[in-house]
Coordinates of C-alpha atoms in Angstrom, one line a residue:
M183 CA 0.1 -0.2 -0.2
N184 CA 2.8 2.3 0.8
I185 CA 4.4 1.7 -2.4
K186 CA 1.2 2.5 -4.7
M187 CA 0.6 5.5 -2.6
S188 CA 4.3 6.8 -2.9
A189 CA 4.5 6.0 -6.5
K190 CA 1.1 8.0 -7.0
S191 CA 2.5 11.2 -4.9
L192 CA 5.8 10.7 -7.1
I193 CA 3.5 11.2 -10.3
I194 CA 1.2 13.7 -9.2
T195 CA 4.6 15.5 -7.7
A196 CA 6.7 14.9 -10.9
V197 CA 3.8 16.2 -13.7
T198 CA 3.7 19.6 -11.3
V199 CA 7.4 20.0 -11.7
V200 CA 7.8 18.8 -15.2
G201 CA 4.9 21.1 -15.9
F202 CA 6.6 24.1 -14.9
S203 CA 10.3 23.3 -15.9
L204 CA 10.4 21.2 -18.9
A205 CA 11.3 23.2 -22.0
S206 CA 8.5 23.1 -24.6
F207 CA 8.5 20.9 -27.9
T208 CA 7.2 21.9 -30.7
D209 CA 4.4 19.7 -30.4
P210 CA 2.3 19.9 -27.1
G211 CA 1.3 16.2 -27.6
E212 CA 4.3 15.1 -28.1
R213 CA 5.7 16.8 -24.8
F214 CA 2.8 15.3 -22.7
F215 CA 3.6 11.9 -24.2
E216 CA 7.3 12.2 -23.3
I217 CA 6.1 13.0 -19.9
A218 CA 3.9 10.2 -19.3
K219 CA 6.4 7.8 -20.7
N220 CA 9.2 8.8 -18.4
L221 CA 6.9 8.7 -15.4
D222 CA 5.9 5.2 -16.5
I223 CA 9.5 4.2 -17.0
Y224 CA 10.3 5.5 -13.1
A225 CA 7.2 3.9 -11.6
T226 CA 8.3 0.6 -13.2
L227 CA 11.9 0.9 -12.3
F228 CA 10.9 2.0 -8.5
K229 CA 8.6 -1.4 -8.4
E230 CA 11.5 -3.5 -9.6
L231 CA 14.1 -2.1 -7.3
N232 CA 11.6 -2.4 -4.1
R233 CA 11.0 -5.8 -5.5
Y234 CA 14.5 -7.3 -6.0
Y235 CA 17.2 -5.0 -4.4
V236 CA 19.0 -6.6 -1.8
D237 CA 18.2 -4.5 1.2
E238 CA 14.6 -2.7 2.4
I239 CA 14.1 0.5 0.7
N240 CA 12.1 3.2 2.6
P241 CA 9.9 4.3 -0.3
N242 CA 9.6 8.1 1.4
R243 CA 13.2 8.4 1.8
T244 CA 14.0 7.1 -1.6
I245 CA 11.4 9.3 -3.4
K246 CA 12.3 12.3 -1.7
T247 CA 16.1 11.5 -2.7
S248 CA 14.9 11.0 -6.7
I249 CA 12.9 14.4 -6.3
D250 CA 15.6 16.3 -4.6
A251 CA 18.0 15.6 -7.1
M252 CA 15.8 16.2 -10.0
L253 CA 15.0 19.5 -8.6
K254 CA 18.7 20.5 -8.1
S255 CA 19.3 20.3 -12.0
F256 CA 17.1 23.1 -12.5
D257 CA 18.2 25.8 -9.6
P258 CA 19.0 25.8 -6.5
Y259 CA 15.6 27.5 -5.3
T260 CA 13.1 25.2 -6.8
V261 CA 12.7 23.2 -3.3
Y262 CA 10.5 19.9 -2.4
Y263 CA 8.8 20.2 1.2
A264 CA 7.8 16.7 2.1
E265 CA 4.9 16.3 4.8
D266 CA 7.1 16.4 7.9
E267 CA 8.8 19.4 6.9
I268 CA 6.0 21.4 6.4
E269 CA 6.3 23.0 9.9
D270 CA 10.0 23.8 9.0
Y271 CA 8.6 25.7 5.9
M272 CA 5.7 27.5 7.7
T273 CA 8.4 28.9 10.2
M274 CA 10.4 30.1 7.4
T275 CA 7.4 31.8 5.4
T276 CA 6.1 33.5 8.3
G277 CA 8.8 33.9 11.2
K278 CA 6.5 32.4 13.6
Y279 CA 6.8 29.1 15.5
N280 CA 5.3 27.4 18.9
G281 CA 7.9 27.0 21.2
I282 CA 10.2 29.0 24.1
G283 CA 12.4 31.2 21.7
I284 CA 15.9 29.2 21.8
V285 CA 18.5 27.6 19.6
T286 CA 19.9 24.3 20.4
S287 CA 23.0 22.3 19.3
N288 CA 24.0 18.7 20.2
R289 CA 27.7 19.4 21.7
N290 CA 29.7 15.8 21.8
G291 CA 26.3 14.4 22.6
K292 CA 25.3 17.0 25.2
I293 CA 22.2 19.4 24.2
V294 CA 23.6 23.0 24.6
V295 CA 21.4 26.1 24.4
M296 CA 23.2 28.4 21.8
L297 CA 20.9 31.4 21.3
I298 CA 18.1 33.0 23.1
D299 CA 15.8 35.2 21.3
E300 CA 15.0 38.4 23.1
G301 CA 11.9 39.0 24.8
T302 CA 10.7 35.4 24.5
P303 CA 9.5 32.7 27.2
A304 CA 13.2 31.4 27.3
E305 CA 14.8 34.8 27.9
K306 CA 12.1 36.0 30.8
S307 CA 12.5 32.1 32.4
G308 CA 16.4 33.2 33.4
L309 CA 17.7 30.1 30.9
R310 CA 21.0 31.1 29.6
I311 CA 23.1 30.8 26.4
G312 CA 25.6 27.6 27.3
D313 CA 23.1 25.5 29.7
E314 CA 23.2 22.2 29.1
I315 CA 19.9 20.6 28.5
V316 CA 19.6 17.4 30.5
K317 CA 15.8 16.6 30.2
V318 CA 12.7 17.5 28.5
D319 CA 9.5 16.9 30.9
G320 CA 11.6 14.3 32.5
I321 CA 13.2 12.5 29.2
D322 CA 16.7 12.1 29.6
L323 CA 18.1 13.4 26.1
A324 CA 21.4 11.6 26.6
A325 CA 19.6 8.0 27.7
R326 CA 17.6 8.2 24.7
K327 CA 20.2 9.5 22.2
I328 CA 18.1 12.5 21.1
N329 CA 19.9 15.0 19.1
D330 CA 17.5 17.2 18.3
A331 CA 15.4 18.5 21.2
G332 CA 13.7 21.3 19.5
K333 CA 10.8 18.8 18.7
L334 CA 10.4 17.8 22.0
I335 CA 10.7 21.8 23.2
K336 CA 8.2 22.9 20.8
G337 CA 4.4 22.3 21.6
Q338 CA 1.1 24.2 21.6
T339 CA 1.1 27.8 22.5
G340 CA 0.0 28.1 26.6
T341 CA 1.4 24.5 27.5
A342 CA 4.2 24.2 29.6
V343 CA 7.3 22.3 29.0
K344 CA 9.9 21.4 32.0
L345 CA 13.5 21.6 31.4
T346 CA 16.2 19.9 33.7
V347 CA 19.1 22.0 33.2
K348 CA 22.8 21.7 34.2
R349 CA 24.9 25.1 34.2
Y350 CA 28.6 26.0 34.1
G351 CA 30.0 26.4 37.4
T352 CA 28.2 23.7 39.7
D353 CA 26.8 20.1 39.1
K354 CA 23.6 20.8 40.5
L355 CA 20.6 20.4 38.1
E356 CA 18.0 23.2 37.9
E357 CA 14.5 23.0 36.8
F358 CA 12.6 25.1 34.8
S359 CA 9.2 25.4 33.9
I360 CA 8.5 27.6 30.8
T361 CA 5.0 28.4 29.0
R362 CA 5.3 28.0 25.7
D363 CA 4.0 30.8 23.4
V364 CA 4.1 32.1 19.7
V365 CA 7.6 32.9 19.0
K366 CA 8.1 35.5 16.3
M367 CA 11.4 35.8 14.7
K368 CA 12.1 39.4 14.4
N369 CA 12.8 41.0 10.8
V370 CA 14.5 43.9 12.3
P371 CA 16.3 42.4 15.3
Y372 CA 17.8 45.6 16.2
Y373 CA 17.4 49.4 15.2
G374 CA 18.9 52.6 17.1
M375 CA 21.0 55.8 17.1
I376 CA 24.8 55.4 16.3
N377 CA 25.2 58.9 17.0
N378 CA 23.3 62.2 17.6
E379 CA 22.0 61.8 13.8
V380 CA 22.5 58.9 12.4
G381 CA 20.2 55.8 12.7
Y382 CA 20.6 52.4 12.2
I383 CA 18.2 49.5 11.5
D384 CA 19.5 46.2 11.3
L385 CA 16.9 44.3 8.5
K386 CA 17.6 40.4 8.6
D387 CA 14.5 39.1 6.7
F388 CA 11.5 39.5 4.6
T389 CA 8.7 37.7 6.2
S390 CA 5.1 39.0 6.2
T391 CA 5.7 41.9 9.1
A392 CA 9.2 43.0 7.6
S393 CA 7.4 46.5 6.1
K394 CA 5.7 47.3 9.4
E395 CA 8.9 46.4 11.4
V396 CA 11.0 48.8 9.6
R397 CA 8.3 51.5 8.9
T398 CA 8.0 51.5 13.0
A399 CA 11.9 51.4 13.4
F400 CA 12.0 54.4 10.9
T401 CA 9.4 56.4 12.8
E402 CA 10.6 55.9 16.2
L403 CA 14.4 57.1 15.2
K404 CA 12.9 59.9 13.3
G405 CA 11.5 61.0 16.8
K406 CA 14.9 60.7 18.2
G407 CA 16.5 63.1 15.8
M408 CA 17.7 61.2 12.9
K409 CA 18.6 62.8 10.1
K410 CA 20.8 60.3 8.4
L411 CA 19.8 56.2 7.8
V412 CA 22.0 53.4 7.9
L413 CA 19.9 50.7 6.6
D414 CA 21.9 47.0 6.9
L415 CA 20.8 44.3 4.6
R416 CA 23.8 42.0 5.4
E417 CA 23.3 38.5 5.7
N418 CA 20.2 38.9 4.8
P419 CA 18.7 36.0 2.5
G420 CA 15.2 38.0 1.4
G421 CA 12.0 36.5 1.7
L422 CA 8.5 37.9 0.4
L423 CA 8.5 40.1 -2.7
N424 CA 5.7 42.5 -1.5
M425 CA 7.6 43.2 1.4
A426 CA 10.6 44.4 -0.7
V427 CA 8.4 46.7 -2.4
D428 CA 6.6 48.4 0.3
I429 CA 10.3 48.7 2.0
C430 CA 11.5 50.6 -1.1
N431 CA 8.4 52.7 -1.1
I432 CA 9.4 54.3 2.2
F433 CA 12.0 55.9 0.5
L434 CA 10.3 56.2 -2.9
P435 CA 7.2 58.2 -3.9
K436 CA 3.8 56.4 -4.6
E437 CA 3.6 55.0 -8.1
S438 CA 7.4 54.7 -8.6
E439 CA 8.3 51.5 -10.3
I440 CA 9.8 49.1 -7.8
V441 CA 10.5 45.9 -9.7
S442 CA 8.8 44.0 -12.8
T443 CA 8.7 40.1 -12.8
K444 CA 9.1 37.8 -16.4
G445 CA 8.6 34.1 -16.5
K446 CA 6.9 31.3 -19.1
V447 CA 3.2 32.4 -17.5
Q448 CA 2.3 35.3 -18.9
D449 CA -0.3 35.7 -17.0
W450 CA 1.8 36.0 -14.0
N451 CA 4.4 39.1 -15.1
K452 CA 3.8 41.7 -13.3
T453 CA 5.1 45.4 -12.6
Y454 CA 5.0 46.2 -8.9
V455 CA 4.8 50.1 -8.1
G456 CA 4.6 52.0 -4.6
L457 CA 1.0 52.0 -3.4
N458 CA 1.8 54.4 -0.6
A459 CA 3.0 57.8 0.2
A460 CA 6.9 57.6 0.9
M461 CA 7.7 58.3 4.4
D462 CA 10.8 60.5 3.3
T463 CA 12.3 61.2 0.1
E464 CA 15.4 63.1 1.1
I465 CA 16.9 61.8 3.9
P466 CA 20.5 60.7 3.2
V467 CA 20.6 56.8 3.1
T468 CA 23.4 54.5 3.1
V469 CA 22.8 50.7 2.6
L470 CA 25.2 47.5 3.6
T471 CA 25.3 44.6 1.9
N472 CA 27.8 41.4 1.5
S473 CA 27.9 38.2 -0.4
R474 CA 24.9 36.8 1.5
S475 CA 22.3 39.8 0.6
A476 CA 20.2 38.0 -1.6
S477 CA 16.6 37.8 -3.6
A478 CA 14.3 40.9 -1.6
A479 CA 17.5 42.4 0.0
E480 CA 19.0 43.0 -3.6
I481 CA 15.8 44.1 -4.9
V482 CA 15.7 46.8 -1.9
A483 CA 19.5 47.7 -2.4
G484 CA 19.2 47.8 -6.4
V485 CA 15.9 49.9 -6.5
I486 CA 17.5 52.3 -4.2
Q487 CA 21.0 52.2 -6.1
D488 CA 19.1 52.5 -9.6
Y489 CA 17.0 55.7 -8.4
D490 CA 20.1 57.2 -6.8
R491 CA 18.3 57.3 -3.8
G492 CA 21.1 56.1 -1.4
V493 CA 25.0 55.0 -1.6
L494 CA 25.6 51.2 -1.2
I495 CA 28.3 50.2 0.8
G496 CA 30.1 46.4 1.3
Q497 CA 30.6 43.7 -1.1
R498 CA 29.0 42.3 -4.1
S499 CA 25.5 41.1 -3.0
Y500 CA 24.5 37.2 -3.6
G501 CA 23.2 37.7 -7.1
K502 CA 19.6 35.8 -6.8
G503 CA 17.5 37.3 -9.3
L504 CA 14.7 34.9 -9.2
V505 CA 11.1 34.6 -7.9
Q506 CA 9.5 31.4 -6.6
I507 CA 6.2 30.6 -5.9
T508 CA 4.6 27.5 -3.3
R509 CA 2.4 25.3 -5.1
D510 CA 0.3 22.7 -3.0
L511 CA 1.1 19.1 -3.8
T512 CA -0.7 16.0 -2.4
Y513 CA -0.5 14.5 0.8
N514 CA 0.4 17.9 2.2
T515 CA 3.5 18.4 0.7
K516 CA 4.4 21.5 -1.4
L517 CA 6.5 22.5 -3.8
K518 CA 8.6 25.9 -4.0
V519 CA 9.2 26.3 -7.7
T520 CA 11.3 29.0 -9.7
T521 CA 9.0 30.9 -12.1
A522 CA 10.1 34.5 -13.0
K523 CA 13.1 36.7 -13.3
Y524 CA 12.9 39.9 -11.7
Y525 CA 14.0 43.0 -12.9
I526 CA 14.8 46.7 -11.4
P527 CA 14.0 50.0 -12.8
S528 CA 17.2 50.4 -14.4
G529 CA 16.3 47.3 -16.7
R530 CA 18.8 44.9 -15.1
C531 CA 18.4 41.3 -13.8
I532 CA 20.7 40.6 -11.0
Q533 CA 20.8 37.1 -11.2
A534 CA 23.9 35.2 -11.4
I535 CA 24.6 33.8 -14.7
D536 CA 26.2 30.6 -13.7
Y537 CA 24.6 28.7 -10.6
S538 CA 27.3 26.1 -10.5
H539 CA 30.4 28.2 -10.3
R540 CA 30.4 30.2 -6.9
N541 CA 32.6 31.3 -4.2
P542 CA 32.3 28.8 -1.1
D543 CA 29.9 31.5 0.6
G544 CA 27.9 30.7 -2.6
S545 CA 28.1 34.3 -3.9
V546 CA 28.8 35.0 -7.6
G547 CA 32.5 36.5 -7.4
K548 CA 34.2 38.7 -9.8
L549 CA 32.7 38.3 -13.1
P550 CA 34.6 39.3 -16.7
D551 CA 33.4 42.6 -18.0
S552 CA 32.9 40.8 -21.3
L553 CA 29.8 38.9 -19.2
R554 CA 28.2 42.3 -17.8
R555 CA 26.3 44.7 -19.8
P556 CA 25.9 48.3 -18.6
F557 CA 22.5 50.0 -17.7
K558 CA 22.1 53.5 -16.4
T559 CA 20.3 54.8 -13.2
I560 CA 16.9 56.4 -13.5
K561 CA 18.2 60.2 -11.7
S562 CA 21.7 60.7 -12.7
G563 CA 21.9 58.4 -15.7
R564 CA 24.9 56.8 -13.5
V565 CA 26.5 53.6 -15.3
V566 CA 25.5 50.2 -13.3
Y567 CA 25.9 46.6 -14.2
D568 CA 24.2 43.2 -14.4
G569 CA 25.8 39.9 -14.6
G570 CA 25.2 38.6 -10.8
G571 CA 24.4 40.7 -7.4
V572 CA 24.4 44.5 -7.1
L573 CA 28.1 46.0 -6.8
P574 CA 28.2 48.7 -4.1
D575 CA 29.1 52.4 -4.8
I576 CA 32.0 51.8 -2.4
E577 CA 33.4 48.5 -1.9
V578 CA 34.8 47.5 1.4
D579 CA 37.2 44.5 1.5
K580 CA 36.2 41.8 3.6
P581 CA 39.4 39.9 5.0
Y582 CA 39.4 36.4 5.1
P583 CA 39.7 35.2 9.1
A584 CA 43.2 34.0 9.8
A585 CA 42.9 29.9 10.0
V586 CA 43.4 30.3 14.3
T587 CA 40.4 32.6 14.6
L588 CA 38.5 30.0 12.2
A589 CA 39.4 27.4 14.4
L590 CA 38.6 29.1 17.6
S591 CA 35.0 29.7 16.5
N592 CA 34.5 26.3 14.8
K593 CA 35.5 24.2 17.4
F594 CA 33.5 26.8 20.1
I595 CA 36.6 27.7 22.4
L596 CA 35.4 31.3 22.0
F597 CA 31.8 30.2 23.0
D598 CA 33.2 28.2 25.9
Y599 CA 35.3 30.8 27.1
A600 CA 32.3 33.5 26.8
I601 CA 30.8 30.7 29.3
K602 CA 33.3 31.0 31.6
Y603 CA 33.9 34.8 31.5
H604 CA 29.7 35.2 32.2
F605 CA 30.2 32.9 34.7
E606 CA 33.1 34.8 36.8
H607 CA 32.0 38.5 35.5
P608 CA 28.0 38.4 36.6
T609 CA 27.8 41.7 35.2
I610 CA 29.8 43.7 32.5
K611 CA 29.7 47.8 31.0
P612 CA 27.0 48.3 28.8
A613 CA 27.4 46.6 25.4
K614 CA 28.8 50.0 23.0
D615 CA 31.2 50.2 26.1
F616 CA 32.6 46.7 26.6
E617 CA 36.0 46.1 25.6
L618 CA 38.5 43.1 27.1
T619 CA 41.8 44.7 28.7
N620 CA 44.6 43.2 27.7
A621 CA 45.3 41.3 31.1
E622 CA 41.8 39.6 30.6
Y623 CA 43.1 38.6 27.0
N624 CA 46.5 37.1 27.8
D625 CA 43.8 35.0 30.7
F626 CA 42.0 34.0 27.4
V627 CA 45.3 33.1 25.6
K628 CA 46.6 31.0 28.4
W629 CA 43.0 28.8 28.8
A630 CA 42.4 28.5 25.0
V631 CA 46.0 26.7 24.5
T632 CA 45.2 24.4 26.6
Q633 CA 41.9 23.2 24.8
D634 CA 41.5 20.5 22.4
F635 CA 41.7 22.0 19.1
D636 CA 43.8 22.6 15.9
Y637 CA 43.9 23.9 12.6
T638 CA 46.1 23.7 9.0
T639 CA 46.6 27.2 7.5
Q640 CA 46.2 27.7 4.0
A641 CA 50.1 27.8 3.5
E642 CA 50.1 24.6 5.2
K643 CA 47.4 22.9 2.8
D644 CA 49.7 24.2 -0.1
L645 CA 52.6 23.0 1.1
N646 CA 51.0 19.5 1.7
L647 CA 49.9 19.7 -2.2
L648 CA 53.6 20.4 -3.4
E649 CA 54.9 17.5 -1.3
A650 CA 52.3 15.1 -3.1
S651 CA 53.3 16.4 -6.8
A652 CA 56.5 16.1 -5.8
K653 CA 56.6 12.6 -4.7
R654 CA 54.1 11.6 -7.6
E655 CA 56.1 12.9 -10.3
R656 CA 59.4 11.6 -8.7
Y657 CA 61.0 15.0 -7.5
F658 CA 60.5 14.6 -3.9
E659 CA 64.3 13.4 -3.3
N660 CA 65.5 16.4 -4.9
I661 CA 63.5 18.7 -2.9
S662 CA 63.0 17.0 0.5
E663 CA 65.3 19.0 2.4
Q664 CA 63.8 22.2 1.2
L665 CA 60.3 21.3 2.1
K666 CA 61.3 19.9 5.4
A667 CA 62.7 23.3 6.2
L668 CA 59.7 25.2 4.7
R669 CA 57.6 22.9 6.8
N670 CA 59.5 24.0 10.2
K671 CA 59.2 27.6 9.2
L672 CA 55.2 27.1 8.6
S673 CA 54.7 25.2 11.7
H674 CA 52.1 27.1 13.9
S675 CA 52.1 27.7 17.6
K676 CA 48.5 28.2 18.8
E677 CA 49.8 30.4 21.6
A678 CA 51.9 32.6 18.8
D679 CA 49.3 32.8 16.4
I680 CA 46.6 33.9 19.2
M681 CA 49.1 36.7 19.5
K682 CA 49.7 37.4 16.5
F683 CA 46.1 37.9 15.3
K684 CA 44.9 39.4 18.5
D685 CA 43.1 42.3 17.1
E686 CA 40.8 39.9 15.0
I687 CA 40.3 37.2 17.7
K688 CA 39.8 39.9 20.2
T689 CA 36.8 41.5 18.4
A690 CA 35.4 37.9 17.7
L691 CA 35.7 37.0 21.7
E692 CA 34.4 40.1 22.7
Q693 CA 30.9 39.8 20.7
E694 CA 30.8 36.3 21.9
I695 CA 30.7 37.5 25.2
V696 CA 28.5 40.7 25.2
V697 CA 25.9 38.0 23.4
H698 CA 25.6 36.1 26.7
Y699 CA 24.8 39.5 29.0
Y700 CA 22.8 41.6 26.2
L701 CA 21.4 38.8 23.2
Q702 CA 21.6 40.2 19.8
K703 CA 21.0 43.6 20.7
G704 CA 24.1 43.6 22.4
T705 CA 26.5 42.2 19.8
R706 CA 25.2 44.9 17.5
E707 CA 25.8 47.9 19.5
Q708 CA 29.3 46.8 20.6
S709 CA 30.1 46.2 17.1
F710 CA 29.6 49.6 16.0
A711 CA 33.2 51.1 16.8
K712 CA 34.6 48.2 14.9
D713 CA 32.4 47.6 12.2
P714 CA 34.4 48.4 8.7
E715 CA 31.1 48.9 6.8
I716 CA 29.1 51.2 9.5
Q717 CA 32.4 53.4 10.0
E718 CA 32.6 54.1 6.1
A719 CA 29.2 55.0 6.3
L720 CA 29.7 57.2 9.3
K721 CA 32.7 58.5 7.4
L722 CA 30.8 59.4 4.6
F723 CA 27.7 61.1 6.1
T724 CA 30.4 63.6 7.4
D725 CA 31.3 64.3 3.7
M726 CA 27.9 65.0 2.2
P727 CA 29.7 66.7 -0.6
R728 CA 31.3 63.1 -1.5
Y729 CA 28.1 61.5 -0.8
Q730 CA 26.4 63.7 -3.5
S731 CA 29.1 63.4 -5.7
I732 CA 28.6 59.3 -5.8
L733 CA 24.8 59.9 -6.3
K734 CA 25.3 62.1 -9.6
G735 CA 27.9 59.7 -10.7
N736 CA 31.1 62.5 -10.7

């Protein structure tokens, strides 16, 4: 029975996907014959596998794998959601879930609280980052080998969950009874005044309340005397298209063209315009982007650039100029399918030309001029380019962290020390004023070198490749002594490296410590003084002739 249902579900799903995605044949009848033929082949193949394969086949997992592989051949954004993934899908699109507001991780078999959202039941209960959750409603997580405690902790609003917790510095177990509530992940986790006249809005998502949150933040900052604005779109993966349109409308007049979508289904092609009166068309704006600013975030950045409404600062954005819609499938499953590309007012499509060749972080990287087409901005006629992401007006280099810094972060050395520091220091200065002393940093160094972590520098990796090539090509004996001497010079000392990259590591450690006291709001306020993009924006705001010159293309 399960096999028949899975095959039927597969056929219905595949028809939906193929109907949207296959290139059209010259004869529609021939196209649908090919669809039916290949689906029949697939169903027959699956039945034969199930009957004769040496091991038992899980129909749900097997078919999910095949669907995922098929969709991956189209683009990275066309995705199938199985029934057990629908809750995660709803959280992603609405920014809401029923729970207590924590993020946990399995650390060597221990379930540890890694993050607590502000204003949630978890924060109000007194739970701390770094707490180890031993039991959930009496269920021993270690004994039951439960890796994902989130499913046990989430539940219906108004119900209570009892957590048994072990806290750093004591063997005594504490119990927290926390009443679940609707947890709303904020699109704007922080906004405030950087100084007397510069406001800051950190926009991290585009769920259904994004525009409302930005408008609220903008109004409050204006009330506090804001005369210039930094809009931070870094690390923003995008979201709902209509939210991007309405946020652009905050800065642009009613009826301004914001974005157009063009795809296979002509009836779905549409031009979106501002529907409301702008909140402010004159306030100087800088928009911060990086390689993880994508989709709706790129619309906002690109539109502000196209209308010469503000100056973009940072790194080239991700390069996702595609529109997805969600289609309901049978058995409570869903398909998110790419249906169109979007074009911003200058005529640019910011979609990366090639899906398959990207940087490690997913961004498109630098494109040759031959693959980029010039366009002009609406007001000043400045030249801007398509071909993968939005290029900032002022580029700020993003130095790659040292190998030791990455190791300290990825191996949770910084996180563990922050727990220790929090235990030893019940209070610290306000987030914006907090800084480790040299003596405190030296204490960290002494502790860190005793911890179990190691790393390989890029130079050491390159030397390993050189040595392997020399052996393969039989030159190793001739250069073995030189390679050995070079390896000795490159051999790293943990303590020496932690001191060599002190500024970089100290900044990361201060950020990690501050979040334990002041959560996300604190990390943002603490970063203002050292954030290179924010500092570049503040520098530009002190030189308004330069700001205007950039917008005029001079």
